[in-house]
mmCIF file of C-alpha atoms in Angstrom:
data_model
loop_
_atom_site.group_PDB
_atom_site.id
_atom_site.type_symbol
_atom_site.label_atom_id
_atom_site.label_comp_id
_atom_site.label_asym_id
_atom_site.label_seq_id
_atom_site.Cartn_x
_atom_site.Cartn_y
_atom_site.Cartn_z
ATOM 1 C CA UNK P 1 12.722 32.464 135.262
ATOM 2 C CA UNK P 2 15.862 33.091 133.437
ATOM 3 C CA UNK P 3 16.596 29.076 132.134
ATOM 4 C CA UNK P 4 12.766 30.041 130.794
ATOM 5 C CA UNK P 5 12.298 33.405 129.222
ATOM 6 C CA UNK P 6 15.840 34.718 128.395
ATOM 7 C CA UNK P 7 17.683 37.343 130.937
ATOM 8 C CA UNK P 8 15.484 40.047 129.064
ATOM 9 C CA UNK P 9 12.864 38.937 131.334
ATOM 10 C CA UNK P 10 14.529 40.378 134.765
ATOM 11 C CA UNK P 11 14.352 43.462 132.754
ATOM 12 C CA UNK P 12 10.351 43.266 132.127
ATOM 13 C CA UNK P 13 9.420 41.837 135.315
ATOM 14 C CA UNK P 14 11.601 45.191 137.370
ATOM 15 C CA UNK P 15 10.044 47.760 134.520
ATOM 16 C CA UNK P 16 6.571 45.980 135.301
ATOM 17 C CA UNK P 17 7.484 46.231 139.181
ATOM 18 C CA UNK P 18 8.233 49.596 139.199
ATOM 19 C CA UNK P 19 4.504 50.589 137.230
ATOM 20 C CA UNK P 20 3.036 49.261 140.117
ATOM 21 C CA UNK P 21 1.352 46.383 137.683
ATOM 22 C CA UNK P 22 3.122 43.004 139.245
ATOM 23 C CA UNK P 23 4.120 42.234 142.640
ATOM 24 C CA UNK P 24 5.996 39.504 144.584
ATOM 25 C CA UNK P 25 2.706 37.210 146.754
ATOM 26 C CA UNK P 26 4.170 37.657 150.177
ATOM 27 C CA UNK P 27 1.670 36.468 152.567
ATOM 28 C CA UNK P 28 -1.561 34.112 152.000
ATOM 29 C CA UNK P 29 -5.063 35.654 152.438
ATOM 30 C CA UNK P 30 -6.813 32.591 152.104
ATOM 31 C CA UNK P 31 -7.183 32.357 156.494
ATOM 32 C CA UNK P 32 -8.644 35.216 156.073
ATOM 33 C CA UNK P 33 -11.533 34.326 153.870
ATOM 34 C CA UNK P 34 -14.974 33.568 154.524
ATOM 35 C CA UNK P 35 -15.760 29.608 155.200
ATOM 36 C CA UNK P 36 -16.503 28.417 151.478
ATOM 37 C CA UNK P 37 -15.062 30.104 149.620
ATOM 38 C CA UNK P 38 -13.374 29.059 146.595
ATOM 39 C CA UNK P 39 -10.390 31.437 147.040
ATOM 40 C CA UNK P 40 -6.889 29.781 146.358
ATOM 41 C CA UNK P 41 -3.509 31.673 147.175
ATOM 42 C CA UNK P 42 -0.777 31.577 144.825
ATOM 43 C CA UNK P 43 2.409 30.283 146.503
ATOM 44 C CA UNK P 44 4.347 32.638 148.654
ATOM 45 C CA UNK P 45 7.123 34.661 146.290
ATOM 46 C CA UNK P 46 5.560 34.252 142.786
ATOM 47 C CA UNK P 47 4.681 37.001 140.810
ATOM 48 C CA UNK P 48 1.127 37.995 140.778
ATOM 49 C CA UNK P 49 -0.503 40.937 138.594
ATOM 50 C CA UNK P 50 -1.691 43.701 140.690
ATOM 51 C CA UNK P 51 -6.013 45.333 140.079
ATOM 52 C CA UNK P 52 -3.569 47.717 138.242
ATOM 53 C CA UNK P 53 -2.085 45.452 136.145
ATOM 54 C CA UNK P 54 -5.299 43.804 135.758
ATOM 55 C CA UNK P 55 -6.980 46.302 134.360
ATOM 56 C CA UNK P 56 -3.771 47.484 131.886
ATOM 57 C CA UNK P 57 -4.228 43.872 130.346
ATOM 58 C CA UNK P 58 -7.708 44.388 129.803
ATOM 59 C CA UNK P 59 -7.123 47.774 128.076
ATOM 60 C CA UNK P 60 -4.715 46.399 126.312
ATOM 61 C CA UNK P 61 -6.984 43.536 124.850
ATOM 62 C CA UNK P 62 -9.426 45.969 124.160
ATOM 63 C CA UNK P 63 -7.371 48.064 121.954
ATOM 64 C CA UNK P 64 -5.845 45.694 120.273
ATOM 65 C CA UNK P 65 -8.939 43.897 119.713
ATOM 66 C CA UNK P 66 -9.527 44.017 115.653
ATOM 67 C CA UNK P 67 -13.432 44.895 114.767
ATOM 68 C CA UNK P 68 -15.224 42.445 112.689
ATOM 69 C CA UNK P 69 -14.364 44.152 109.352
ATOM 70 C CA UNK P 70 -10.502 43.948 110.076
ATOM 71 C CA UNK P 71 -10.455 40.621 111.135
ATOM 72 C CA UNK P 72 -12.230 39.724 107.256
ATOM 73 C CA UNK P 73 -9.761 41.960 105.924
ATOM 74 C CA UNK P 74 -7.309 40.293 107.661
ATOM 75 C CA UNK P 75 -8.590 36.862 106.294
ATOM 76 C CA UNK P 76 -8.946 37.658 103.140
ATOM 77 C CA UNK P 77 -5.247 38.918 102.313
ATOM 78 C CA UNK P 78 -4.183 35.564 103.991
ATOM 79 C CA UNK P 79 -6.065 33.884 101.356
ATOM 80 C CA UNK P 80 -4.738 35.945 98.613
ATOM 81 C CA UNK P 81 -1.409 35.544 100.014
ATOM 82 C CA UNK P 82 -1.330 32.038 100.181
ATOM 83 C CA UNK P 83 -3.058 31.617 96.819
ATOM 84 C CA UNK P 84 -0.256 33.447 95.103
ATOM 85 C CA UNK P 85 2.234 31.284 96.743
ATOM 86 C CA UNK P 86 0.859 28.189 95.451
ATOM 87 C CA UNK P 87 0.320 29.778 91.949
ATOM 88 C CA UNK P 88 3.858 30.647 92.459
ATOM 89 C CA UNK P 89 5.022 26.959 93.167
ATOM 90 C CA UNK P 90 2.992 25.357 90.581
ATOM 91 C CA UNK P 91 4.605 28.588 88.012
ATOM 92 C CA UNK P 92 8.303 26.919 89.524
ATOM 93 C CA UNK P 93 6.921 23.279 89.130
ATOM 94 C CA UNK P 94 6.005 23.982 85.410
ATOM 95 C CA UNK P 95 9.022 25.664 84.436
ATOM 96 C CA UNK P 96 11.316 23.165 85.742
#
């Protein structure tokens, strides 16, 4: 996990540990499952988000969900912003 996300991410994963919202899949649950089902275990010793963790993410999402007003706000300085960039390059263009 290291060679992928950086040594920071030992860091995150014990903080995320210790909150009780990620844990280490230890067994397989899937014998214990009704015949049908759909259910597919992760392999033994990944990391797996716990219905704590779960639920944080979805907070999370929820909060930092923007409202349809912000997101046109949010569009509309982009389009300002890159309009005065290109005014700008065309200003440099003419000048040189």
């Amino acid at each position: 996990m290291e060679q992928r996300f950086g040594k920071e991410s030992r860091e995150s994963v014990k903080f995320l540990m210790e909150n009780g919202l990620v844990k280490i899949h230890e067994r397989n649950i899937k014998p214990f499952m009704p015949s049908g089902s759909d259910y597919v275990d992760p392999p033994v010793g990944n990391i797996i988000a716990t219905d704590l963790g779960k639920v944080e993410i979805k907070r999370w999402n929820t909060k930092c969900a923007l409202s349809q007003k912000e997101r046109w706000k949010e569009r509309f300085i982009g389009a300002l912003a890159t309009l005065a960039i290109w005014a700008l390059q065309e200003l440099a263009k003419f000048l040189l």
